[in-house]
Short mmCIF file of C-alpha atoms in Angstrom, two decimals:
data_model
loop_
_atom_site.label_atom_id
_atom_site.label_comp_id
_atom_site.label_asym_id
_atom_site.label_seq_id
_atom_site.Cartn_x
_atom_site.Cartn_y
_atom_site.Cartn_z
CA UNK A 439 174.42 -72.20 20.21
CA UNK A 440 174.13 -75.04 17.76
CA UNK A 441 173.53 -78.23 19.71
CA UNK A 442 174.26 -80.62 16.85
CA UNK A 443 177.17 -79.90 14.53
CA UNK A 444 178.04 -81.65 11.30
CA UNK A 445 181.16 -81.70 9.22
CA UNK A 446 182.14 -81.35 6.52
CA UNK A 447 179.54 -79.08 5.02
CA UNK A 448 180.06 -80.79 1.69
CA UNK A 449 181.90 -83.92 0.66
CA UNK A 450 182.85 -85.36 -2.70
CA UNK A 451 183.89 -88.98 -3.17
CA UNK A 452 184.30 -91.33 -6.11
CA UNK A 453 182.04 -94.27 -6.69
CA UNK A 454 183.17 -97.24 -4.59
CA UNK A 455 184.88 -95.14 -1.91
CA UNK A 456 183.76 -94.87 1.70
CA UNK A 457 182.19 -91.54 2.61
CA UNK A 458 182.59 -90.46 6.24
CA UNK A 459 180.19 -87.88 7.64
CA UNK A 460 180.82 -86.49 11.10
CA UNK A 461 178.48 -85.25 13.81
CA UNK A 462 179.00 -83.94 17.33
CA UNK A 463 176.58 -82.76 19.99
CA UNK A 464 176.51 -80.62 23.10
CA UNK A 465 173.68 -81.97 25.23
CA UNK A 466 174.62 -85.01 27.29
CA UNK A 467 170.92 -85.78 27.69
CA UNK A 468 170.57 -86.74 24.02
CA UNK A 469 170.13 -90.49 23.73
CA UNK A 470 168.72 -91.15 20.27
CA UNK A 471 170.55 -90.22 17.07
CA UNK A 472 168.89 -90.74 13.70
CA UNK A 473 170.47 -89.90 10.37
CA UNK A 474 168.18 -88.60 7.65
CA UNK A 475 168.83 -88.52 3.91
CA UNK A 476 167.26 -85.77 1.82
CA UNK A 477 167.12 -85.48 -1.96
CA UNK A 478 166.26 -82.17 -3.62
CA UNK A 479 162.53 -81.51 -3.61
CA UNK A 480 161.82 -84.25 -1.10
CA UNK A 481 161.45 -84.44 2.64
CA UNK A 482 164.10 -86.05 4.83
CA UNK A 483 163.90 -89.85 5.04
CA UNK A 484 165.17 -91.87 7.97
CA UNK A 485 168.29 -93.77 6.93
CA UNK A 486 169.65 -95.35 10.09
CA UNK A 487 169.60 -94.57 13.81
CA UNK A 488 171.42 -95.45 17.01
CA UNK A 489 170.72 -95.27 20.73
CA UNK A 490 173.39 -94.01 23.08
CA UNK A 491 173.73 -97.44 24.72
CA UNK A 492 175.35 -98.75 21.53
CA UNK A 493 178.64 -97.85 19.94
CA UNK A 494 177.94 -99.18 16.46
CA UNK A 495 174.98 -99.80 14.21
CA UNK A 496 175.12 -101.34 10.75
CA UNK A 497 172.52 -101.50 8.01
CA UNK A 498 173.86 -102.70 4.71
CA UNK A 499 176.38 -100.17 3.42
CA UNK A 500 175.57 -97.68 6.18
CA UNK A 501 177.29 -97.78 9.58
CA UNK A 502 177.07 -95.42 12.53
CA UNK A 503 180.01 -95.25 14.94
CA UNK A 504 179.16 -93.62 18.26
CA UNK A 505 181.50 -92.31 20.97
CA UNK A 506 179.48 -91.23 23.98
CA UNK A 507 182.46 -89.99 25.97
CA UNK A 508 183.50 -87.60 23.22
CA UNK A 509 179.90 -86.83 22.16
CA UNK A 510 180.72 -87.69 18.60
CA UNK A 511 179.30 -89.97 15.98
CA UNK A 512 179.95 -90.64 12.35
CA UNK A 513 178.10 -92.14 9.43
CA UNK A 514 180.15 -94.32 7.10
CA UNK A 515 178.76 -95.05 3.67
CA UNK A 516 180.69 -97.93 2.16
CA UNK A 517 180.95 -98.53 -1.59
CA UNK A 518 179.38 -95.14 -2.29
CA UNK A 519 177.11 -94.97 -5.31
CA UNK A 520 176.03 -91.96 -7.41
CA UNK A 521 172.50 -92.57 -6.10
CA UNK A 522 173.79 -91.79 -2.59
CA UNK A 523 174.32 -88.17 -3.63
CA UNK A 524 172.08 -86.26 -1.23
CA UNK A 525 172.18 -84.16 1.91
CA UNK A 526 172.57 -86.09 5.15
CA UNK A 527 171.32 -84.76 8.45
CA UNK A 528 172.41 -85.93 11.86
CA UNK A 529 169.72 -85.43 14.50
CA UNK A 530 169.35 -86.01 18.22
CA UNK A 531 166.61 -86.22 20.78
CA UNK A 532 166.25 -86.51 24.53
CA UNK A 533 164.42 -89.23 26.41
CA UNK A 534 160.71 -88.64 26.78
CA UNK A 535 160.80 -85.64 24.44
CA UNK A 536 158.78 -87.04 21.61
CA UNK A 537 159.40 -85.99 18.05
CA UNK A 538 161.40 -82.90 18.90
CA UNK A 539 164.51 -83.74 16.96
CA UNK A 540 167.42 -81.32 16.96
CA UNK A 541 169.01 -81.39 13.53
CA UNK A 542 172.48 -80.51 12.38
CA UNK A 543 172.93 -78.31 9.30
CA UNK A 544 173.65 -81.26 7.06
CA UNK A 545 176.44 -82.59 4.87
CA UNK A 546 175.94 -82.46 1.14
CA UNK A 547 177.45 -85.59 -0.38
CA UNK A 548 178.33 -85.85 -4.06
CA UNK A 549 179.40 -89.22 -5.43
CA UNK A 550 181.03 -89.18 -8.84
CA UNK A 551 180.99 -92.18 -11.15
CA UNK B 503 150.80 -96.29 1.20
CA UNK B 504 151.20 -92.83 -0.30
CA UNK B 505 153.28 -91.49 2.56
CA UNK B 506 152.68 -88.13 4.17
CA UNK B 507 150.90 -85.84 1.73
CA UNK B 508 151.39 -82.10 1.88
CA UNK B 509 149.49 -79.56 -0.16
CA UNK B 510 150.14 -77.29 -1.85
CA UNK B 511 153.71 -78.07 -2.86
CA UNK B 512 154.37 -74.42 -3.53
CA UNK B 513 152.56 -71.35 -2.26
CA UNK B 514 153.28 -67.73 -3.03
CA UNK B 515 151.70 -65.04 -0.89
CA UNK B 516 152.00 -61.31 -0.66
CA UNK B 517 153.23 -59.72 2.54
CA UNK B 518 150.38 -59.49 5.02
CA UNK B 519 148.29 -62.26 3.49
CA UNK B 520 147.29 -65.49 5.20
CA UNK B 521 148.70 -68.90 4.27
CA UNK B 522 147.21 -72.27 5.16
CA UNK B 523 149.26 -75.39 4.68
CA UNK B 524 147.74 -78.87 4.70
CA UNK B 525 149.06 -82.22 5.81
CA UNK B 526 147.62 -85.70 5.51
CA UNK B 527 149.55 -88.13 7.73
CA UNK B 528 150.14 -91.77 6.95
CA UNK B 529 147.03 -93.79 7.72
CA UNK B 530 147.30 -95.30 11.18
CA UNK B 531 149.90 -92.84 12.39
CA UNK B 532 148.61 -90.99 15.43
CA UNK B 533 151.48 -88.55 15.92
CA UNK B 534 151.87 -85.54 13.61
CA UNK B 535 154.72 -83.05 13.62
CA UNK B 536 155.45 -79.80 11.84
CA UNK B 537 158.99 -78.62 11.07
CA UNK B 538 160.35 -75.64 9.15
CA UNK B 539 163.44 -75.79 6.93
CA UNK B 540 165.45 -72.78 5.84
CA UNK B 541 168.98 -72.30 4.59
CA UNK B 542 169.82 -70.04 7.53
CA UNK B 543 168.24 -71.97 10.43
CA UNK B 544 168.15 -75.49 9.02
CA UNK B 545 165.42 -77.83 10.26
CA UNK B 546 163.44 -76.51 13.22
CA UNK B 547 160.72 -78.23 15.23
CA UNK B 548 157.48 -76.28 15.38
CA UNK B 549 154.71 -78.36 16.95
CA UNK B 550 153.41 -81.87 17.65
CA UNK B 551 150.01 -83.57 17.95
CA UNK B 552 149.21 -86.98 19.37
CA UNK B 553 145.80 -88.50 18.74
CA UNK B 554 144.76 -85.07 17.40
CA UNK B 555 145.56 -83.33 20.70
CA UNK B 556 148.24 -80.62 20.75
CA UNK B 557 151.11 -81.86 22.90
CA UNK B 558 154.07 -79.58 22.32
CA UNK B 559 154.12 -76.25 20.49
CA UNK B 560 157.36 -75.00 21.97
CA UNK B 561 158.84 -74.29 18.54
CA UNK B 562 155.94 -72.27 17.22
CA UNK B 563 156.37 -68.51 16.90
CA UNK B 564 153.95 -67.04 19.45
CA UNK B 565 152.38 -64.63 17.03
CA UNK B 566 150.74 -65.30 13.68
CA UNK B 567 151.34 -69.09 13.65
CA UNK B 568 148.74 -71.67 14.61
CA UNK B 569 148.26 -75.37 13.98
CA UNK B 570 145.25 -77.60 14.23
CA UNK B 571 144.37 -81.23 13.78
CA UNK B 572 140.60 -81.41 13.45
CA UNK B 573 140.59 -85.12 12.60
CA UNK B 574 143.04 -88.01 12.36
CA UNK B 575 143.46 -87.60 8.62
CA UNK B 576 144.66 -84.04 8.37
CA UNK B 577 146.45 -81.20 10.08
CA UNK B 578 146.80 -77.57 9.09
CA UNK B 579 149.41 -74.93 9.75
CA UNK B 580 148.11 -71.39 9.40
CA UNK B 581 150.28 -68.31 9.17
CA UNK B 582 148.51 -64.99 9.48
CA UNK B 583 149.88 -61.73 8.10
CA UNK B 584 152.79 -63.50 6.39
CA UNK B 585 156.17 -61.79 6.38
CA UNK B 586 159.15 -62.35 4.05
CA UNK B 587 161.02 -64.06 6.91
CA UNK B 588 158.31 -66.74 6.95
CA UNK B 589 159.55 -67.97 3.57
CA UNK B 590 160.67 -71.53 4.10
CA UNK B 591 159.86 -75.15 3.37
CA UNK B 592 157.30 -76.36 5.89
CA UNK B 593 157.54 -80.08 6.53
CA UNK B 594 154.93 -82.30 8.08
CA UNK B 595 155.84 -85.68 9.52
CA UNK B 596 153.93 -88.51 11.14
CA UNK B 597 154.79 -91.52 13.24
CA UNK B 598 153.27 -94.48 15.01
CA UNK B 599 152.47 -93.74 18.62
CA UNK B 600 154.79 -96.48 19.88
CA UNK B 601 157.70 -95.30 17.74
CA UNK B 602 157.30 -91.60 18.06
CA UNK B 603 160.84 -90.63 17.25
CA UNK B 604 160.78 -92.45 13.90
CA UNK B 605 159.42 -89.65 11.77
CA UNK B 606 158.17 -90.02 8.22
CA UNK B 607 158.32 -86.67 6.45
CA UNK B 608 156.26 -85.36 3.59
CA UNK B 609 157.83 -83.55 0.65
CA UNK B 610 157.02 -80.19 2.21
CA UNK B 611 155.31 -76.99 1.15
CA UNK B 612 157.60 -74.25 -0.12
CA UNK B 613 156.16 -70.94 1.05
CA UNK B 614 157.40 -67.80 -0.66
CA UNK B 615 156.30 -64.46 0.79
CA UNK B 616 156.88 -61.59 -1.61
#
């Protein structure tokens, strides 16, 4: 059973549009949700994260919306740029369980100029 | 700051051979993690060290896989008698002890078992 699910598997947007990447989870004990960005040939890099006590987190063009009741969150990338083309992973972890992130399968984003 | 350094970047082994993967964490980071990434399974947690001590190896296959951290500047992941299903990208990550869920990943070692 996959504990963290992401959709869509792949997404294509035009430069300047807002890309919306979705994530849902099964385990109510998850309280920390980081999003990682991965370019080909590189390791994942932390992009933005949110704790379950918040419903929104912004960092520049990147915003996480979090709905604890529905166990859903989404990453919005505003004014998408070709350089944002990458795979994005939603992850989750439980309190006191250090470093053991449960990752979704990722969304491959392609931004066309 | 060079980030987490993993060597080699690519390793090809024959079935049944041993593979040793190396990781140098970011200086000052006292937590080190190993993950495995495959197309089929995605990113999977393998094991975790804090201050060089093994803390959690719940993701490690019980046979053939072992990890060590002999000093604060490097960790190794050893796979004995490699099998084709071990082919994957093995990722090492490190973090500060007071921010242990903020992981900084290396570029990974791509292991191909023929």
